Amino acid sequence: MTSGRDRGAGIRVVVGDTTGFAHTADLSEAGLSAAAEAAAAAARGGGGGAKVVSVSPIDVERSAPARIPPEDVAKATKVGLLTLANEAARAQGSAISQVSARYGDSRRRILVANSDGVLAEDDQVRTLFSVSCVASGDTGLQTGRESTGRTVGFELFDEADVEEMGRRSAERAITKLSARPAPSGAVPVVVGPGGGGVLFHEACGHGLEADLVGKGASVFANRVGEQVASPLVTLIDDGTMAGEWGYFAIDDEGRPAGHNVLIQDGVLTDYMWDQLRARKEGRLSSGNGRRQSYQHLPMVRMTNTYITAGHDDPEAIIADTDSGVYVAQLGGGQVNTATGDFVFGMTEAYLIENGEITDPIREGNLIGNGPDVLTRIDRLGHDFAMGSPGTCGKDGQGVPVGDGTPTLRVTSLTVGGTAA
């Protein structure tokens, strides 16, 4: 097990359209002053004056404190969880050739002050556990994964059963050994609750970030007020969802987290904003100014992004689908934010035949276009769920994010498979 501590300060100075930024690990008065001077010099090109302001705390409730701080839990207890998950996974059969269990926790304390007089702070504790398995068989090597993570302390394991996670991870890998190759072609696709949130995060969410919109790198640019999705679809980014992986009290510019409706009943209503872009438009930030650490500049980032629940019975959605593919879990993929085109791997998927989920399939991708998929959603279940915790990468920075969906059906989506 490894542990570490990193602390420092980042200082941003904005002069007109120019931004200067400097960071330092020296938190002495001299160190902070030097960083501030460097940032100011970069912003004003070596000339100009200075603005002196006083700051005062804003009334923002901090993130809910961890009930069981992870730093108070013995390392042996954490190792014990890893051992339980490993043993449970390997007990599923000799086909399991490799198990990787991971435990992680972090505490992020931030203090933000700016020239608007804001002084805000937050204390964010996150705890994560995951199990990955490799199964070996006649079809080669197949993998399975299970993970959980929340913005809470060690109390995560009051509900998370690591042995069950180990078993499910192993079962997923073993099931794929006998899975059929995925079909190819455009078919109806049903996405299970929580299983496809990453698709909408990547293929739609990034295109709703104001910095990309401003650069002309978004297919959603200049479309506020337009119908961009099925009338069934409401898409929200919400940093206020207590306990979720993308939850916080304030963003990295000192703005309170927001509940931001991006698409309402299929109509594009707004983008996500940081303070820099919002100020140029004469509006308030939406609380989406985030950064990886004090060494990075804040930029527009998602928090917890999800499609809200509908009214359909999930079983009826499947029963009303004569044939197609059911996706329980999506993996990584590639997205062009300027067009919305994407390719995502299906890490757990099954055929739908005669209105029933039947054989598992493997080695398949979903290929499509985010805005097009939004218009093709014709059924939404009432079984909303958040998906696995994720780290969103953008311009070299990673931040924790969540995503979620109910069961939903896309009338036609291309599956790229290997079946003859």
CSV table of C-alpha atoms in Angstrom, one decimal:
chain,number,residue,atom,x,y,z
A,1,MET,CA,0.0,0.0,0.0
A,2,THR,CA,1.2,3.5,-0.7
A,3,SER,CA,0.1,6.9,0.6
A,4,GLY,CA,1.2,10.5,0.0
A,5,ARG,CA,0.4,14.1,0.6
A,6,ASP,CA,0.5,17.0,-1.8
A,7,ARG,CA,-0.2,20.6,-1.0
A,8,GLY,CA,0.3,24.0,-2.7
A,9,ALA,CA,-1.4,27.0,-4.2
A,10,GLY,CA,-2.4,28.0,-7.7
A,11,ILE,CA,-2.9,31.7,-8.5
A,12,ARG,CA,-4.8,32.9,-11.6
A,13,VAL,CA,-4.7,36.5,-12.8
A,14,VAL,CA,-7.0,37.7,-15.6
A,15,VAL,CA,-6.3,40.9,-17.6
A,16,GLY,CA,-8.7,41.4,-20.4
A,17,ASP,CA,-8.6,38.2,-22.5
A,18,THR,CA,-5.2,37.2,-21.1
A,19,THR,CA,-4.8,34.7,-18.2
A,20,GLY,CA,-1.7,34.4,-16.1
A,21,PHE,CA,-1.2,31.4,-13.9
A,22,ALA,CA,1.4,30.3,-11.4
A,23,HIS,CA,1.5,27.6,-8.8
A,24,THR,CA,3.8,26.9,-5.9
A,25,ALA,CA,4.3,24.3,-3.1
A,26,ASP,CA,5.8,27.0,-0.9
A,27,LEU,CA,2.9,28.3,1.2
A,28,SER,CA,4.9,30.9,3.1
A,29,GLU,CA,4.0,34.5,2.5
A,30,ALA,CA,7.1,35.0,0.4
A,31,GLY,CA,6.3,31.9,-1.7
A,32,LEU,CA,2.7,33.0,-2.3
A,33,SER,CA,3.7,36.5,-3.1
A,34,ALA,CA,6.3,35.3,-5.7
A,35,ALA,CA,3.6,33.1,-7.4
A,36,ALA,CA,1.1,36.0,-7.4
A,37,GLU,CA,3.7,38.3,-9.0
A,38,ALA,CA,4.6,35.7,-11.6
A,39,ALA,CA,0.9,35.2,-12.5
A,40,ALA,CA,0.2,38.9,-12.7
A,41,ALA,CA,3.3,39.5,-14.8
A,42,ALA,CA,2.2,36.8,-17.2
A,43,ALA,CA,-1.3,38.3,-17.5
A,44,ARG,CA,-0.3,42.0,-18.0
A,45,GLY,CA,2.8,41.4,-20.0
A,46,GLY,CA,5.0,43.1,-17.3
A,47,GLY,CA,3.1,46.3,-17.0
A,48,GLY,CA,0.0,47.7,-15.4
A,49,GLY,CA,-1.2,48.2,-11.9
A,50,ALA,CA,-2.5,46.1,-9.1
A,51,LYS,CA,-6.0,45.7,-7.5
A,52,VAL,CA,-6.2,45.2,-3.8
A,53,VAL,CA,-9.4,43.7,-2.4
A,54,SER,CA,-10.6,42.3,1.0
A,55,VAL,CA,-12.1,38.9,1.1
A,56,SER,CA,-14.7,37.4,3.4
A,57,PRO,CA,-16.2,33.9,3.8
A,58,ILE,CA,-19.3,33.1,1.8
A,59,ASP,CA,-22.1,31.1,3.4
A,60,VAL,CA,-21.7,27.6,1.8
A,61,GLU,CA,-22.2,24.4,3.7
A,62,ARG,CA,-19.2,22.1,3.3
A,63,SER,CA,-19.4,18.7,1.8
A,64,ALA,CA,-20.9,16.2,4.3
A,65,PRO,CA,-18.1,15.0,6.6
A,66,ALA,CA,-17.0,11.4,6.5
A,67,ARG,CA,-18.6,9.4,9.3
A,68,ILE,CA,-15.6,7.1,9.4
A,69,PRO,CA,-12.5,9.0,8.2
A,70,PRO,CA,-10.4,6.5,6.2
A,71,GLU,CA,-7.2,7.8,7.8
A,72,ASP,CA,-8.6,6.4,11.1
A,73,VAL,CA,-8.9,2.9,9.7
A,74,ALA,CA,-6.0,0.5,10.1
A,75,LYS,CA,-4.2,-0.5,6.9
A,76,ALA,CA,-4.7,-4.1,8.0
A,77,THR,CA,-8.4,-3.6,7.8
A,78,LYS,CA,-8.2,-2.3,4.2
A,79,VAL,CA,-5.9,-5.1,3.2
A,80,GLY,CA,-8.5,-7.5,4.6
A,81,LEU,CA,-11.1,-6.2,2.2
A,82,LEU,CA,-8.7,-6.8,-0.7
A,83,THR,CA,-8.1,-10.4,0.5
A,84,LEU,CA,-11.8,-11.1,0.8
A,85,ALA,CA,-12.5,-9.9,-2.7
A,86,ASN,CA,-9.6,-11.8,-4.2
A,87,GLU,CA,-10.6,-15.1,-2.5
A,88,ALA,CA,-14.3,-14.7,-3.5
A,89,ALA,CA,-13.3,-14.1,-7.1
A,90,ARG,CA,-10.9,-17.1,-7.3
A,91,ALA,CA,-13.5,-19.3,-5.7
A,92,GLN,CA,-15.7,-19.0,-8.8
A,93,GLY,CA,-13.5,-21.5,-10.7
A,94,SER,CA,-10.2,-22.5,-12.1
A,95,ALA,CA,-10.9,-20.4,-15.3
A,96,ILE,CA,-10.0,-17.3,-13.3
A,97,SER,CA,-6.4,-16.8,-14.0
A,98,GLN,CA,-5.9,-13.3,-12.6
A,99,VAL,CA,-7.5,-11.0,-10.0
A,100,SER,CA,-6.7,-7.4,-9.3
A,101,ALA,CA,-8.4,-5.8,-6.3
A,102,ARG,CA,-7.9,-2.1,-5.6
A,103,TYR,CA,-8.8,0.0,-2.6
A,104,GLY,CA,-8.3,3.8,-2.6
A,105,ASP,CA,-9.2,6.8,-0.5
A,106,SER,CA,-8.4,10.5,-0.7
A,107,ARG,CA,-9.0,13.7,1.2
A,108,ARG,CA,-9.0,17.0,-0.7
A,109,ARG,CA,-9.1,20.2,1.3
A,110,ILE,CA,-9.4,23.4,-0.7
A,111,LEU,CA,-9.5,27.1,0.1
A,112,VAL,CA,-10.5,29.6,-2.7
A,113,ALA,CA,-10.2,33.4,-2.5
A,114,ASN,CA,-10.7,35.8,-5.4
A,115,SER,CA,-10.9,39.5,-6.3
A,116,ASP,CA,-14.7,39.4,-6.1
A,117,GLY,CA,-14.3,39.1,-2.3
A,118,VAL,CA,-15.1,35.4,-2.2
A,119,LEU,CA,-13.5,33.2,0.5
A,120,ALA,CA,-14.7,29.6,0.4
A,121,GLU,CA,-13.5,26.2,1.5
A,122,ASP,CA,-14.4,22.6,1.2
A,123,ASP,CA,-13.2,19.2,2.5
A,124,GLN,CA,-13.9,16.3,0.2
A,125,VAL,CA,-13.3,12.6,1.2
A,126,ARG,CA,-13.7,9.9,-1.4
A,127,THR,CA,-13.4,6.1,-1.1
A,128,LEU,CA,-13.1,3.6,-3.9
A,129,PHE,CA,-13.0,-0.2,-4.3
A,130,SER,CA,-12.8,-2.2,-7.5
A,131,VAL,CA,-12.2,-5.8,-8.6
A,132,SER,CA,-11.0,-6.9,-12.1
A,133,CYS,CA,-10.7,-10.5,-13.2
A,134,VAL,CA,-9.3,-12.3,-16.2
A,135,ALA,CA,-10.7,-15.7,-17.2
A,136,SER,CA,-8.9,-18.1,-19.6
A,137,GLY,CA,-10.6,-20.5,-22.0
A,138,ASP,CA,-11.0,-21.7,-25.5
A,139,THR,CA,-12.0,-18.2,-26.7
A,140,GLY,CA,-8.9,-16.7,-25.2
A,141,LEU,CA,-8.8,-14.2,-22.3
A,142,GLN,CA,-11.9,-12.5,-21.1
A,143,THR,CA,-12.3,-9.8,-18.5
A,144,GLY,CA,-14.8,-8.7,-15.9
A,145,ARG,CA,-14.9,-5.7,-13.6
A,146,GLU,CA,-16.9,-4.4,-10.7
A,147,SER,CA,-16.4,-1.1,-8.9
A,148,THR,CA,-17.9,1.2,-6.4
A,149,GLY,CA,-17.0,4.6,-5.1
A,150,ARG,CA,-18.6,7.5,-3.3
A,151,THR,CA,-17.8,10.8,-1.8
A,152,VAL,CA,-17.9,9.3,1.7
A,153,GLY,CA,-15.5,7.8,4.2
A,154,PHE,CA,-14.9,4.1,5.1
A,155,GLU,CA,-18.7,3.9,5.8
A,156,LEU,CA,-18.8,3.0,2.1
A,157,PHE,CA,-18.4,-0.6,3.2
A,158,ASP,CA,-21.5,-0.5,5.4
A,159,GLU,CA,-23.3,-1.2,2.1
A,160,ALA,CA,-20.6,-2.3,-0.4
A,161,ASP,CA,-20.1,-6.1,-0.2
A,162,VAL,CA,-16.5,-6.7,-1.5
A,163,GLU,CA,-17.0,-10.5,-1.6
A,164,GLU,CA,-20.0,-10.1,-3.8
A,165,MET,CA,-18.1,-7.6,-6.0
A,166,GLY,CA,-15.4,-10.3,-6.4
A,167,ARG,CA,-17.9,-12.9,-7.3
A,168,ARG,CA,-19.7,-10.7,-9.9
A,169,SER,CA,-16.4,-9.6,-11.5
A,170,ALA,CA,-15.4,-13.2,-11.9
A,171,GLU,CA,-18.8,-14.3,-13.2
A,172,ARG,CA,-18.7,-11.6,-15.8
A,173,ALA,CA,-15.3,-12.8,-17.1
A,174,ILE,CA,-16.3,-16.5,-17.1
A,175,THR,CA,-19.6,-15.7,-18.8
A,176,LYS,CA,-17.8,-14.1,-21.7
A,177,LEU,CA,-15.8,-17.3,-22.3
A,178,SER,CA,-18.9,-18.9,-23.8
A,179,ALA,CA,-20.4,-15.7,-25.2
A,180,ARG,CA,-21.3,-15.4,-28.8
A,181,PRO,CA,-19.5,-12.9,-31.0
A,182,ALA,CA,-21.4,-9.7,-31.2
A,183,PRO,CA,-23.5,-9.2,-34.4
A,184,SER,CA,-22.9,-6.3,-36.8
A,185,GLY,CA,-25.4,-3.8,-38.1
A,186,ALA,CA,-28.0,-1.2,-37.0
A,187,VAL,CA,-30.3,-2.7,-34.4
A,188,PRO,CA,-32.5,-1.5,-31.4
A,189,VAL,CA,-30.3,-1.1,-28.3
A,190,VAL,CA,-31.6,-1.2,-24.8
A,191,VAL,CA,-29.2,0.2,-22.2
A,192,GLY,CA,-29.6,-1.0,-18.6
A,193,PRO,CA,-29.9,1.3,-15.6
A,194,GLY,CA,-26.6,3.1,-14.9
A,195,GLY,CA,-24.8,1.1,-17.6
A,196,GLY,CA,-24.7,3.7,-20.3
A,197,GLY,CA,-24.3,7.0,-18.6
A,198,VAL,CA,-20.7,7.2,-19.8
A,199,LEU,CA,-22.0,7.3,-23.4
A,200,PHE,CA,-24.0,10.5,-22.7
A,201,HIS,CA,-21.2,11.9,-20.6
A,202,GLU,CA,-18.7,11.6,-23.4
A,203,ALA,CA,-20.8,11.9,-26.6
A,204,CYS,CA,-23.1,14.7,-25.3
A,205,GLY,CA,-21.8,16.2,-22.1
A,206,HIS,CA,-18.5,17.4,-23.3
A,207,GLY,CA,-20.3,19.2,-26.2
A,208,LEU,CA,-22.3,21.2,-23.6
A,209,GLU,CA,-19.2,22.6,-21.8
A,210,ALA,CA,-19.0,26.3,-22.5
A,211,ASP,CA,-15.3,26.5,-23.3
A,212,LEU,CA,-15.7,23.9,-26.1
A,213,VAL,CA,-18.9,25.7,-27.3
A,214,GLY,CA,-17.0,29.0,-27.4
A,215,LYS,CA,-14.2,27.5,-29.5
A,216,GLY,CA,-16.6,26.2,-32.0
A,217,ALA,CA,-15.7,22.6,-31.0
A,218,SER,CA,-19.2,21.5,-30.1
A,219,VAL,CA,-22.0,20.3,-32.2
A,220,PHE,CA,-24.4,22.0,-29.8
A,221,ALA,CA,-23.0,25.5,-30.3
A,222,ASN,CA,-25.6,28.3,-30.8
A,223,ARG,CA,-28.5,25.8,-30.3
A,224,VAL,CA,-30.0,26.9,-27.0
A,225,GLY,CA,-33.8,26.8,-27.3
A,226,GLU,CA,-33.7,24.2,-30.1
A,227,GLN,CA,-35.1,20.6,-29.9
A,228,VAL,CA,-31.9,18.5,-29.8
A,229,ALA,CA,-33.2,15.3,-28.3
A,230,SER,CA,-36.3,13.2,-27.9
A,231,PRO,CA,-39.1,14.9,-25.9
A,232,LEU,CA,-38.5,12.1,-23.3
A,233,VAL,CA,-35.0,13.3,-22.5
A,234,THR,CA,-34.0,15.6,-19.7
A,235,LEU,CA,-30.3,15.8,-19.1
A,236,ILE,CA,-28.9,17.2,-15.9
A,237,ASP,CA,-25.4,17.9,-14.5
A,238,ASP,CA,-25.6,18.1,-10.7
A,239,GLY,CA,-22.7,18.6,-8.4
A,240,THR,CA,-25.0,18.7,-5.4
A,241,MET,CA,-25.8,15.0,-5.3
A,242,ALA,CA,-24.6,14.2,-1.8
A,243,GLY,CA,-22.3,11.2,-1.7
A,244,GLU,CA,-22.0,10.7,-5.5
A,245,TRP,CA,-18.5,10.5,-7.0
A,246,GLY,CA,-18.8,14.0,-8.6
A,247,TYR,CA,-20.2,15.7,-5.6
A,248,PHE,CA,-18.7,18.7,-3.9
A,249,ALA,CA,-19.8,21.8,-2.0
A,250,ILE,CA,-17.8,24.4,-4.0
A,251,ASP,CA,-16.0,24.1,-7.3
A,252,ASP,CA,-12.4,25.1,-7.7
A,253,GLU,CA,-13.3,28.8,-8.3
A,254,GLY,CA,-15.3,29.0,-5.1
A,255,ARG,CA,-18.7,28.8,-6.6
A,256,PRO,CA,-21.4,26.6,-5.0
A,257,ALA,CA,-22.0,23.3,-6.8
A,258,GLY,CA,-25.1,23.6,-9.0
A,259,HIS,CA,-28.1,21.5,-10.2
A,260,ASN,CA,-27.9,22.5,-13.9
A,261,VAL,CA,-30.6,21.4,-16.3
A,262,LEU,CA,-28.9,21.2,-19.7
A,263,ILE,CA,-31.7,19.6,-21.8
A,264,GLN,CA,-35.3,19.8,-20.7
A,265,ASP,CA,-37.9,17.6,-22.5
A,266,GLY,CA,-35.6,17.4,-25.5
A,267,VAL,CA,-34.9,21.2,-25.7
A,268,LEU,CA,-31.4,22.5,-25.1
A,269,THR,CA,-31.7,25.0,-22.2
A,270,ASP,CA,-28.1,25.8,-21.2
A,271,TYR,CA,-24.5,24.9,-21.1
A,272,MET,CA,-22.1,24.3,-18.2
A,273,TRP,CA,-20.0,27.3,-17.2
A,274,ASP,CA,-16.9,28.2,-15.3
A,275,GLN,CA,-16.3,31.8,-14.0
A,276,LEU,CA,-14.0,32.8,-16.8
A,277,ARG,CA,-16.4,32.0,-19.6
A,278,ALA,CA,-19.5,33.1,-17.7
A,279,ARG,CA,-18.0,36.6,-17.0
A,280,LYS,CA,-17.5,37.1,-20.7
A,281,GLU,CA,-21.2,36.4,-21.3
A,282,GLY,CA,-22.3,38.6,-18.4
A,283,ARG,CA,-23.7,35.7,-16.4
A,284,LEU,CA,-22.9,33.6,-13.3
A,285,SER,CA,-20.9,30.5,-13.3
A,286,SER,CA,-22.9,27.2,-13.0
A,287,GLY,CA,-20.4,25.8,-10.5
A,288,ASN,CA,-18.5,23.8,-13.1
A,289,GLY,CA,-15.0,25.3,-12.8
A,290,ARG,CA,-12.9,22.4,-11.8
A,291,ARG,CA,-9.2,21.4,-11.8
A,292,GLN,CA,-7.2,18.4,-11.0
A,293,SER,CA,-5.0,20.1,-8.4
A,294,TYR,CA,-3.4,23.4,-7.4
A,295,GLN,CA,-1.0,22.9,-10.3
A,296,HIS,CA,-3.7,23.2,-12.9
A,297,LEU,CA,-6.0,25.9,-14.2
A,298,PRO,CA,-9.7,25.5,-13.6
A,299,MET,CA,-11.8,24.8,-16.7
A,300,VAL,CA,-15.4,23.8,-17.4
A,301,ARG,CA,-15.9,20.2,-16.3
A,302,MET,CA,-18.9,17.9,-15.6
A,303,THR,CA,-19.8,16.7,-12.1
A,304,ASN,CA,-22.6,14.1,-12.0
A,305,THR,CA,-24.3,13.9,-15.4
A,306,TYR,CA,-27.4,11.9,-16.0
A,307,ILE,CA,-30.7,11.3,-17.9
A,308,THR,CA,-33.6,11.5,-15.6
A,309,ALA,CA,-36.0,8.6,-15.1
A,310,GLY,CA,-39.1,8.0,-17.3
A,311,HIS,CA,-42.3,6.1,-16.6
A,312,ASP,CA,-41.9,2.8,-18.4
A,313,ASP,CA,-41.6,-0.6,-16.8
A,314,PRO,CA,-38.1,-1.8,-17.7
A,315,GLU,CA,-39.3,-5.3,-18.3
A,316,ALA,CA,-41.9,-4.0,-20.7
A,317,ILE,CA,-39.2,-2.1,-22.7
A,318,ILE,CA,-37.4,-5.4,-23.2
A,319,ALA,CA,-40.6,-7.3,-23.9
A,320,ASP,CA,-41.5,-4.8,-26.6
A,321,THR,CA,-38.2,-5.2,-28.4
A,322,ASP,CA,-38.4,-8.1,-30.8
A,323,SER,CA,-34.7,-8.3,-31.4
A,324,GLY,CA,-31.7,-6.2,-30.6
A,325,VAL,CA,-28.9,-5.8,-28.0
A,326,TYR,CA,-29.1,-5.3,-24.3
A,327,VAL,CA,-26.1,-3.4,-22.9
A,328,ALA,CA,-25.6,-3.8,-19.1
A,329,GLN,CA,-22.2,-2.1,-19.0
A,330,LEU,CA,-20.2,0.1,-21.4
A,331,GLY,CA,-16.4,0.5,-21.3
A,332,GLY,CA,-14.1,3.0,-22.7
A,333,GLY,CA,-14.4,4.7,-26.1
A,334,GLN,CA,-13.5,7.6,-28.3
A,335,VAL,CA,-15.5,10.7,-29.1
A,336,ASN,CA,-15.2,13.7,-31.5
A,337,THR,CA,-16.8,16.5,-29.5
A,338,ALA,CA,-17.1,18.7,-32.6
A,339,THR,CA,-19.3,16.2,-34.3
A,340,GLY,CA,-20.5,13.9,-31.5
A,341,ASP,CA,-19.4,10.8,-33.3
A,342,PHE,CA,-18.4,8.0,-30.9
A,343,VAL,CA,-17.2,4.4,-30.6
A,344,PHE,CA,-17.7,2.6,-27.2
A,345,GLY,CA,-16.8,-0.9,-26.2
A,346,MET,CA,-19.5,-3.1,-24.6
A,347,THR,CA,-18.1,-4.8,-21.6
A,348,GLU,CA,-21.3,-6.7,-20.7
A,349,ALA,CA,-24.0,-7.2,-23.3
A,350,TYR,CA,-26.6,-9.7,-24.4
A,351,LEU,CA,-28.8,-10.5,-27.4
A,352,ILE,CA,-32.5,-9.6,-27.2
A,353,GLU,CA,-34.6,-12.2,-29.1
A,354,ASN,CA,-38.4,-12.4,-29.2
A,355,GLY,CA,-38.6,-9.8,-26.4
A,356,GLU,CA,-36.2,-11.6,-24.0
A,357,ILE,CA,-32.6,-11.2,-23.0
A,358,THR,CA,-30.8,-14.4,-24.1
A,359,ASP,CA,-27.2,-15.1,-24.9
A,360,PRO,CA,-24.2,-13.0,-23.8
A,361,ILE,CA,-22.1,-11.5,-26.5
A,362,ARG,CA,-18.5,-10.3,-26.7
A,363,GLU,CA,-16.1,-8.3,-28.7
A,364,GLY,CA,-18.6,-5.6,-29.7
A,365,ASN,CA,-18.7,-1.9,-30.0
A,366,LEU,CA,-21.5,0.7,-30.2
A,367,ILE,CA,-20.9,3.2,-33.1
A,368,GLY,CA,-22.9,6.3,-33.5
A,369,ASN,CA,-23.4,10.0,-33.0
A,370,GLY,CA,-24.4,11.5,-29.7
A,371,PRO,CA,-26.9,14.1,-30.9
A,372,ASP,CA,-28.5,11.5,-33.2
A,373,VAL,CA,-28.8,9.0,-30.3
A,374,LEU,CA,-30.5,11.6,-28.2
A,375,THR,CA,-33.3,11.9,-30.8
A,376,ARG,CA,-33.7,8.1,-31.1
A,377,ILE,CA,-34.5,7.4,-27.5
A,378,ASP,CA,-38.1,6.2,-27.5
A,379,ARG,CA,-38.5,4.5,-24.1
A,380,LEU,CA,-37.3,5.5,-20.6
A,381,GLY,CA,-37.6,3.3,-17.6
A,382,HIS,CA,-38.5,4.3,-14.0
A,383,ASP,CA,-35.4,2.5,-12.7
A,384,PHE,CA,-32.8,5.3,-12.6
A,385,ALA,CA,-29.4,4.3,-11.3
A,386,MET,CA,-25.9,5.9,-11.2
A,387,GLY,CA,-23.1,4.0,-12.8
A,388,SER,CA,-19.6,3.2,-11.7
A,389,PRO,CA,-17.3,6.0,-10.5
A,390,GLY,CA,-15.1,7.5,-13.2
A,391,THR,CA,-12.3,9.9,-13.9
A,392,CYS,CA,-12.9,12.3,-16.7
A,393,GLY,CA,-9.9,13.4,-18.7
A,394,LYS,CA,-9.7,16.7,-20.5
A,395,ASP,CA,-6.6,18.7,-21.6
A,396,GLY,CA,-4.4,16.6,-19.4
A,397,GLN,CA,-6.5,16.9,-16.2
A,398,GLY,CA,-8.5,14.2,-14.5
A,399,VAL,CA,-11.4,14.9,-12.1
A,400,PRO,CA,-13.9,12.5,-10.4
A,401,VAL,CA,-17.3,12.4,-12.2
A,402,GLY,CA,-20.5,10.3,-12.0
A,403,ASP,CA,-23.0,9.5,-14.6
A,404,GLY,CA,-26.4,7.7,-14.7
A,405,THR,CA,-29.4,6.6,-16.7
A,406,PRO,CA,-32.6,4.6,-16.3
A,407,THR,CA,-33.2,1.7,-18.6
A,408,LEU,CA,-33.6,3.3,-22.1
A,409,ARG,CA,-34.1,2.2,-25.6
A,410,VAL,CA,-32.5,3.6,-28.7
A,411,THR,CA,-34.5,2.7,-31.8
A,412,SER,CA,-31.5,2.1,-34.0
A,413,LEU,CA,-27.8,2.1,-33.2
A,414,THR,CA,-24.9,0.5,-35.0
A,415,VAL,CA,-23.2,-2.5,-33.3
A,416,GLY,CA,-19.8,-3.3,-34.6
A,417,GLY,CA,-19.2,-7.0,-33.9
A,418,THR,CA,-17.2,-10.0,-35.2
A,419,ALA,CA,-20.0,-12.4,-36.0
A,420,ALA,CA,-19.9,-13.8,-39.5
